[in-house]
PDB file of C-alpha atoms in Angstrom:
ATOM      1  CA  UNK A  25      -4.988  11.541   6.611  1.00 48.00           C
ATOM      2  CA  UNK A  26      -3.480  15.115   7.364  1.00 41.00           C
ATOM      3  CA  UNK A  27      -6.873  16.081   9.329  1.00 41.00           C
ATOM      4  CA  UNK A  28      -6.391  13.056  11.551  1.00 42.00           C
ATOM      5  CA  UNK A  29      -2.901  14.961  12.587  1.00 43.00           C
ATOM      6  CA  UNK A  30      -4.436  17.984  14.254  1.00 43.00           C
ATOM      7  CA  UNK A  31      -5.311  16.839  17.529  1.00 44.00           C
ATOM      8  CA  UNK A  32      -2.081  15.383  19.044  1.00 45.00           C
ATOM      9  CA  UNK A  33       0.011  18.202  17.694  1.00 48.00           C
ATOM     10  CA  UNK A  34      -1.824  20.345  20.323  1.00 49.00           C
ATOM     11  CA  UNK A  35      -0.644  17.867  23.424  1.00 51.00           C
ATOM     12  CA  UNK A  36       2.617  17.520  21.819  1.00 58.00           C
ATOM     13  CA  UNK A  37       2.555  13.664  21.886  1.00 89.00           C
ATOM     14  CA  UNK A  38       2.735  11.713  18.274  1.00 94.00           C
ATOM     15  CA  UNK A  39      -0.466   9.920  17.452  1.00 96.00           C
ATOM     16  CA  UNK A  40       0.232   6.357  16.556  1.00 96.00           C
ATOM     17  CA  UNK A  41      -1.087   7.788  12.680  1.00 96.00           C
ATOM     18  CA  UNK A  42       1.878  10.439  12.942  1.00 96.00           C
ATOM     19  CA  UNK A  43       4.409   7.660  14.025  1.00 96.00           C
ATOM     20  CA  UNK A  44       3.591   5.545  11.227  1.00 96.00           C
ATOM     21  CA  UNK A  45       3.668   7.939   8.402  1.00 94.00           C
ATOM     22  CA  UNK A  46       6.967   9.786   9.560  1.00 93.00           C
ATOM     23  CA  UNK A  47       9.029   5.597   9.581  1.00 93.00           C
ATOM     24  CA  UNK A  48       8.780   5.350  13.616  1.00 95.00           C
ATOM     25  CA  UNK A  49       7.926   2.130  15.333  1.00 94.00           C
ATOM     26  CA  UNK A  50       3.737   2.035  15.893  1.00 95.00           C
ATOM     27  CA  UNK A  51       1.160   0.825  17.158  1.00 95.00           C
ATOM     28  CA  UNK A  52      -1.147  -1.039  14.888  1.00 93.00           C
ATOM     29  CA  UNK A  53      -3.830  -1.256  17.244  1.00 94.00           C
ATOM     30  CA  UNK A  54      -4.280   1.760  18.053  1.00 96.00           C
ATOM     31  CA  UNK A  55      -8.096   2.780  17.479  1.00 97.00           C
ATOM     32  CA  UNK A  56      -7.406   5.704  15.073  1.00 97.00           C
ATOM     33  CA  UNK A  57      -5.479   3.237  12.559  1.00 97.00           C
ATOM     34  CA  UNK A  58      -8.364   0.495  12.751  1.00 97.00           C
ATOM     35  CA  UNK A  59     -10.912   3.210  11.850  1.00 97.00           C
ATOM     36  CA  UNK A  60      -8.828   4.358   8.728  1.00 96.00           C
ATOM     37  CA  UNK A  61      -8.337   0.584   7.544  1.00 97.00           C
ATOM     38  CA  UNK A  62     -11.911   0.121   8.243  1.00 97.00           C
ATOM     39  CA  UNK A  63     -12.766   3.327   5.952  1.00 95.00           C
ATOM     40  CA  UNK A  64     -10.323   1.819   3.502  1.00 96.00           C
ATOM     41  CA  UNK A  65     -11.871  -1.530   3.467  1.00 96.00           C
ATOM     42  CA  UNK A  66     -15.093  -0.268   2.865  1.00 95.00           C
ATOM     43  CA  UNK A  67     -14.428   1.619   0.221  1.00 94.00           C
ATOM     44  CA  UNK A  68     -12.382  -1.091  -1.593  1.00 95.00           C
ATOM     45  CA  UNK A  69     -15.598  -3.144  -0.709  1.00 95.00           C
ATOM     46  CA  UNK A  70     -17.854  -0.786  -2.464  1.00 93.00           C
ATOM     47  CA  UNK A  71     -15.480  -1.026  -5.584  1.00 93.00           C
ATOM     48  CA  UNK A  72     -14.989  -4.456  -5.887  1.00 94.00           C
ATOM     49  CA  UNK A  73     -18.594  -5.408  -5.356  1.00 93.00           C
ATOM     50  CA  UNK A  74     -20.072  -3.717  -8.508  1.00 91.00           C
ATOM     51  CA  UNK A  75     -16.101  -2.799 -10.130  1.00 89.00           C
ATOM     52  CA  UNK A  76     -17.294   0.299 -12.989  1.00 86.00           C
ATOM     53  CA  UNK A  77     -15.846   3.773 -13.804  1.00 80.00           C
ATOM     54  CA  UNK A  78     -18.555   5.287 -11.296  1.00 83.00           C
ATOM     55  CA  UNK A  79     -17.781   2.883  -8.061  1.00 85.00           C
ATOM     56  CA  UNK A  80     -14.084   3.727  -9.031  1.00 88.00           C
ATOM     57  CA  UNK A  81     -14.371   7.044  -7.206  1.00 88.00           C
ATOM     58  CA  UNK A  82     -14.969   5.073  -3.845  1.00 89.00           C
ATOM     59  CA  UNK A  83     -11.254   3.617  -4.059  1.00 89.00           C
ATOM     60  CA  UNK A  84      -9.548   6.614  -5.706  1.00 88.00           C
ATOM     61  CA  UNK A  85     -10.916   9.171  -3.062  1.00 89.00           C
ATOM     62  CA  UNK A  86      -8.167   7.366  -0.992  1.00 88.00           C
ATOM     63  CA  UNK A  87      -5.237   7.392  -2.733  1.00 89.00           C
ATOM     64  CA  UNK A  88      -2.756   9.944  -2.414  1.00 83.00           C
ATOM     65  CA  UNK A  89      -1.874  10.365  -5.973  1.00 80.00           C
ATOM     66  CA  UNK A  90      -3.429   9.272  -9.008  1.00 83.00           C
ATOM     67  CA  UNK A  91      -3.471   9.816 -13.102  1.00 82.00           C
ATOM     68  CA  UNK A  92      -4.784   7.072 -15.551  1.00 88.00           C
ATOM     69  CA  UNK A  93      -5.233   4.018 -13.757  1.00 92.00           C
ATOM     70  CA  UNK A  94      -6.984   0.626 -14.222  1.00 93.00           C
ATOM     71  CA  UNK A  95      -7.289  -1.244 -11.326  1.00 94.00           C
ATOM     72  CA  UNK A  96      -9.351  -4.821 -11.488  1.00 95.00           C
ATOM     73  CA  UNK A  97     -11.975  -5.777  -8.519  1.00 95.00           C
ATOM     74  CA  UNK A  98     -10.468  -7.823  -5.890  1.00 96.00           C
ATOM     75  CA  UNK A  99      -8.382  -4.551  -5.122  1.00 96.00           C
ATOM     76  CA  UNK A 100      -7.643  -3.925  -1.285  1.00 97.00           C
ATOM     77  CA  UNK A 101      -4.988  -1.384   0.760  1.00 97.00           C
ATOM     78  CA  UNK A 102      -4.474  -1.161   4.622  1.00 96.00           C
ATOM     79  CA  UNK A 103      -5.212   3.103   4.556  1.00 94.00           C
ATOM     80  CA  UNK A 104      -4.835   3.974   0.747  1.00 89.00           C
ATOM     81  CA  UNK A 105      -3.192   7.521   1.584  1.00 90.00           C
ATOM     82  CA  UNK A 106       0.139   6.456   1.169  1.00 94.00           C
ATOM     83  CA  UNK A 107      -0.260   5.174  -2.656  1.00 95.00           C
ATOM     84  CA  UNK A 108       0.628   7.343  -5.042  1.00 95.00           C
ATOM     85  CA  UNK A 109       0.499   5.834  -8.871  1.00 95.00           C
ATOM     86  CA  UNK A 110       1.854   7.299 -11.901  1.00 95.00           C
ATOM     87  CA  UNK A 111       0.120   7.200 -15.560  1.00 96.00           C
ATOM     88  CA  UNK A 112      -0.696   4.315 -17.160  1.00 96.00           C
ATOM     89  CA  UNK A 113      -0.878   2.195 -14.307  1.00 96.00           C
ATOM     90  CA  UNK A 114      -2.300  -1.600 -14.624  1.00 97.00           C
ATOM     91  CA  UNK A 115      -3.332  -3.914 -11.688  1.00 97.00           C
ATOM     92  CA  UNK A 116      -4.730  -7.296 -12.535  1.00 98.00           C
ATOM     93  CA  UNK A 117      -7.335  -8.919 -10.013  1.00 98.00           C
ATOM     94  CA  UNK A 118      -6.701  -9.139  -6.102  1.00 98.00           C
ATOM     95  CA  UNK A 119      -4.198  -7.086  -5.505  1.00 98.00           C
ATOM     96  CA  UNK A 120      -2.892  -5.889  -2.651  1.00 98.00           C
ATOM     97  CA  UNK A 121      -1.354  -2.792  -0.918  1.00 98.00           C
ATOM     98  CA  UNK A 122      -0.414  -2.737   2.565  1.00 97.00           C
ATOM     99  CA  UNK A 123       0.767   1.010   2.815  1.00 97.00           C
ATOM    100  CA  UNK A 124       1.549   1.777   6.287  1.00 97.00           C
ATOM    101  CA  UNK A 125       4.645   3.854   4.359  1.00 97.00           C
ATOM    102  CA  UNK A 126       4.416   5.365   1.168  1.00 97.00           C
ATOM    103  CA  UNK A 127       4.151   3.461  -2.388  1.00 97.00           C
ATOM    104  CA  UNK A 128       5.131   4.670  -5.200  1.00 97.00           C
ATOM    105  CA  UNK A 129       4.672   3.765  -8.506  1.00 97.00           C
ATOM    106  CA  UNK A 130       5.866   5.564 -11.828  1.00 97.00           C
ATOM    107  CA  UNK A 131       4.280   5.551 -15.150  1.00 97.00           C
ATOM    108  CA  UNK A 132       3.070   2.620 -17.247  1.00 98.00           C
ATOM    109  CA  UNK A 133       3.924  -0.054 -14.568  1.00 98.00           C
ATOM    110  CA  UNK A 134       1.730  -3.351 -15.115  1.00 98.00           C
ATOM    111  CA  UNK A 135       0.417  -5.723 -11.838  1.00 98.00           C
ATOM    112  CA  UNK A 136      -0.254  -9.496 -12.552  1.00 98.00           C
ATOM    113  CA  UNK A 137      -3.171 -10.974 -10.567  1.00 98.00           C
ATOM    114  CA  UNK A 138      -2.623 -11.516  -6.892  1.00 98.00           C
ATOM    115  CA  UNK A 139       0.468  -8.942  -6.819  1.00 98.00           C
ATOM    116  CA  UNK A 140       0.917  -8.237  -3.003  1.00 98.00           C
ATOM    117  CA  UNK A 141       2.942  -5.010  -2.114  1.00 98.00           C
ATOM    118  CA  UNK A 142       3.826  -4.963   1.913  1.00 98.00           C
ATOM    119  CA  UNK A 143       5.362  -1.443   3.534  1.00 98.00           C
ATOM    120  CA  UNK A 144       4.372  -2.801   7.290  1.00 96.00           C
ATOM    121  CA  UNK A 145       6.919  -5.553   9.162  1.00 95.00           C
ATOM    122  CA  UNK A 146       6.321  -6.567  12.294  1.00 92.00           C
ATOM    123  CA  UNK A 147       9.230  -7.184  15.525  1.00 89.00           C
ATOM    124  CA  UNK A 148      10.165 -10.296  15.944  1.00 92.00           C
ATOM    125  CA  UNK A 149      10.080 -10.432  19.871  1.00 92.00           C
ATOM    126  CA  UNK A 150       6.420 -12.083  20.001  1.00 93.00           C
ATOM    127  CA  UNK A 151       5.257  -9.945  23.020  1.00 92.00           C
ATOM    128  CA  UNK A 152       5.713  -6.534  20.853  1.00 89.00           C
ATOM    129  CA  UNK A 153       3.939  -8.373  18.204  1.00 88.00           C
ATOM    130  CA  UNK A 154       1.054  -9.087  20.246  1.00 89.00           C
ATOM    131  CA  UNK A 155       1.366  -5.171  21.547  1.00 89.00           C
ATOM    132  CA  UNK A 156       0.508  -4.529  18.097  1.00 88.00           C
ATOM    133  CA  UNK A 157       4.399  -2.890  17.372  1.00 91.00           C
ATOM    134  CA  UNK A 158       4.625  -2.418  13.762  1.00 94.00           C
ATOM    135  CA  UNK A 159       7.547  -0.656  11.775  1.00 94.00           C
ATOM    136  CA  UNK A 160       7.055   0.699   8.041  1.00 96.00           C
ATOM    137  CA  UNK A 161       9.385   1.220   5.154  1.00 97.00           C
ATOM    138  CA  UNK A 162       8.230   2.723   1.900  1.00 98.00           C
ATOM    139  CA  UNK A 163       8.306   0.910  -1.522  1.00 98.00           C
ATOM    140  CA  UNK A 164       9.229   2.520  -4.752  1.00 98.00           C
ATOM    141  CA  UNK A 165       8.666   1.001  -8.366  1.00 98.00           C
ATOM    142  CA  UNK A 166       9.661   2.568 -11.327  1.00 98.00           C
ATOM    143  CA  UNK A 167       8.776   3.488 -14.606  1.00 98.00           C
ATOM    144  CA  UNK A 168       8.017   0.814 -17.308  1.00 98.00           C
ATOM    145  CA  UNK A 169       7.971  -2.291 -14.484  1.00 98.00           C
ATOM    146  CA  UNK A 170       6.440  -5.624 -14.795  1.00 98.00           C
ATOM    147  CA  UNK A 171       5.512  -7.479 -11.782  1.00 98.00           C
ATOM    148  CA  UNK A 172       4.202 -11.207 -12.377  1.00 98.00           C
ATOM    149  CA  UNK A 173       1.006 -12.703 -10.946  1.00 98.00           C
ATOM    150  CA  UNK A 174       1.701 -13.823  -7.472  1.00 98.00           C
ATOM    151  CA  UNK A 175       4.544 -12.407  -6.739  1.00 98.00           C
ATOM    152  CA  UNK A 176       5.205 -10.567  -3.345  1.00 98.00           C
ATOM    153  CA  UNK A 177       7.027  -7.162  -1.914  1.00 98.00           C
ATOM    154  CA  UNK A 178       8.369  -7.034   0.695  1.00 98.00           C
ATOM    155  CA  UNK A 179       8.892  -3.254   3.239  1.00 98.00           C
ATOM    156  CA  UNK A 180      11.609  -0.896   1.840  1.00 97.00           C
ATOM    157  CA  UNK A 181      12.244  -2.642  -1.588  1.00 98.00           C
ATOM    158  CA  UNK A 182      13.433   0.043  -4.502  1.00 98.00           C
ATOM    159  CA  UNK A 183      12.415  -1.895  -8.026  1.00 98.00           C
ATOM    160  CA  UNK A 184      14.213   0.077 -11.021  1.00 98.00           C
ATOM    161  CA  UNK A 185      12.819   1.221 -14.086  1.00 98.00           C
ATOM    162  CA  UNK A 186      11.735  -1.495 -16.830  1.00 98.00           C
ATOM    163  CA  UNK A 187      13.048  -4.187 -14.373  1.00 98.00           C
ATOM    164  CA  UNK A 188      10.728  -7.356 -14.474  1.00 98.00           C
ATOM    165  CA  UNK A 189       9.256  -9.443 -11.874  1.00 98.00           C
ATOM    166  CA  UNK A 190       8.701 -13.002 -12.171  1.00 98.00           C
ATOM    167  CA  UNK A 191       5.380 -14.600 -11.224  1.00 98.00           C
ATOM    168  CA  UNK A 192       5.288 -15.781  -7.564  1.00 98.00           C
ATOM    169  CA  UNK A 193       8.459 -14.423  -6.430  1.00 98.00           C
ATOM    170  CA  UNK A 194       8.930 -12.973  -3.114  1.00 98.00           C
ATOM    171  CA  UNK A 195      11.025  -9.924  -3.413  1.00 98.00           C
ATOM    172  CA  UNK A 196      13.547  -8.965  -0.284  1.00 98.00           C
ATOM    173  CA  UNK A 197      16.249  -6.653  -1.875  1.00 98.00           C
ATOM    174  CA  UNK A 198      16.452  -3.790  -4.421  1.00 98.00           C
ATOM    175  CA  UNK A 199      15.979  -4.793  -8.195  1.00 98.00           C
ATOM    176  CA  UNK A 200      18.292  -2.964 -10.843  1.00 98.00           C
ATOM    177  CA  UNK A 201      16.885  -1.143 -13.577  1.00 98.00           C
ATOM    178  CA  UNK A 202      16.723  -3.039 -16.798  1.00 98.00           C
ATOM    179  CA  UNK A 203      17.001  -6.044 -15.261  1.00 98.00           C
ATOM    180  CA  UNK A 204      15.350  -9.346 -14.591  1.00 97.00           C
ATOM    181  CA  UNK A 205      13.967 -10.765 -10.589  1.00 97.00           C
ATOM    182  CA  UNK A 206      12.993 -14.093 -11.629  1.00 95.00           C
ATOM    183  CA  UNK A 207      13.132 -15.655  -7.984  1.00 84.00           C
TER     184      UNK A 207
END
């Protein structure tokens, strides 16, 4: 994404791109951003269409950060160069990462099936939603976490190391490390 940043650094005005990445209100419709989740989906199509260690390469070209991974077809992400996994990472079938901020996940961290991860809220004034307003907070998970099948995350949510998620639980606060979300 840093080569989309160029251009409005040279009018001095943020692009709607450099407002979302640095936590400032944005604009989600904003052609730029529908190109990059349209480059994203497409490449998470590619994947999950014929999921091997070859068509792999079309999904992990956009993450930001990336060791040994497994990540099952039904995989999609909003821009994919905000998600940074550690080693050992596990994601069951359909997931799905909405990284309008960063995610990060630490080492051997294991996804259930349908395990959404949200960064993007929208304002709850229902003209600036239909102006497309979005705000972003990042998500951080841990080392050694365990996040049930179904379960949802919501914008600016810190999960500790080896906590563990329950199955379709929607998660709105900060989990402890070592300890147990179970809705």
């Amino acid at each position: 994404m840093a080569d989309c940043l160029n251009h409005s650094h040279e009018q001095g005005l943020l692009s709607e791109l450099e407002k979302m990445i640095s936590g400032q209100s944005f604009n989600s419709l904003d052609i730029e951003l529908r190109l990059l989740r349209e480059k994203a989906r497409l490449a998470c199509g590619k994947y999950n269409a014929h999921p091997s260690r070859g068509n792999f390469k079309h999904v992990s070209r956009l993450f930001n950060e990336f060791s040994s991974v497994v990540i099952e077809p039904g995989f999609q992400c909003d821009y994919g160069g905000q998600i940074s996994l550690g080693n050992n990472f596990y994601a069951n079938f359909n997931c799905v990462f909405l990284d309008s901020a960063p995610i990060t996940i630490g080492d051997d961290v294991m996804l259930g099936p349908g395990v959404h991860i949200y960064t993007v809220d929208h304002p709850r004034n229902a003209e600036a939603r239909r102006a497309g307003g979005c705000i972003a907070k990042p998500v951080i998970i841990g080392n050694g976490v365990w996040v049930g099948g179904g379960a949802k995350i919501l914008p600016g949510v810190i999960i500790g190391e080896n906590a563990i998620i329950g199955s379709n639980v929607v998660v709105t606060k900060n989990v402890a490390s070592n300890s147990k979300f179970l809705g």
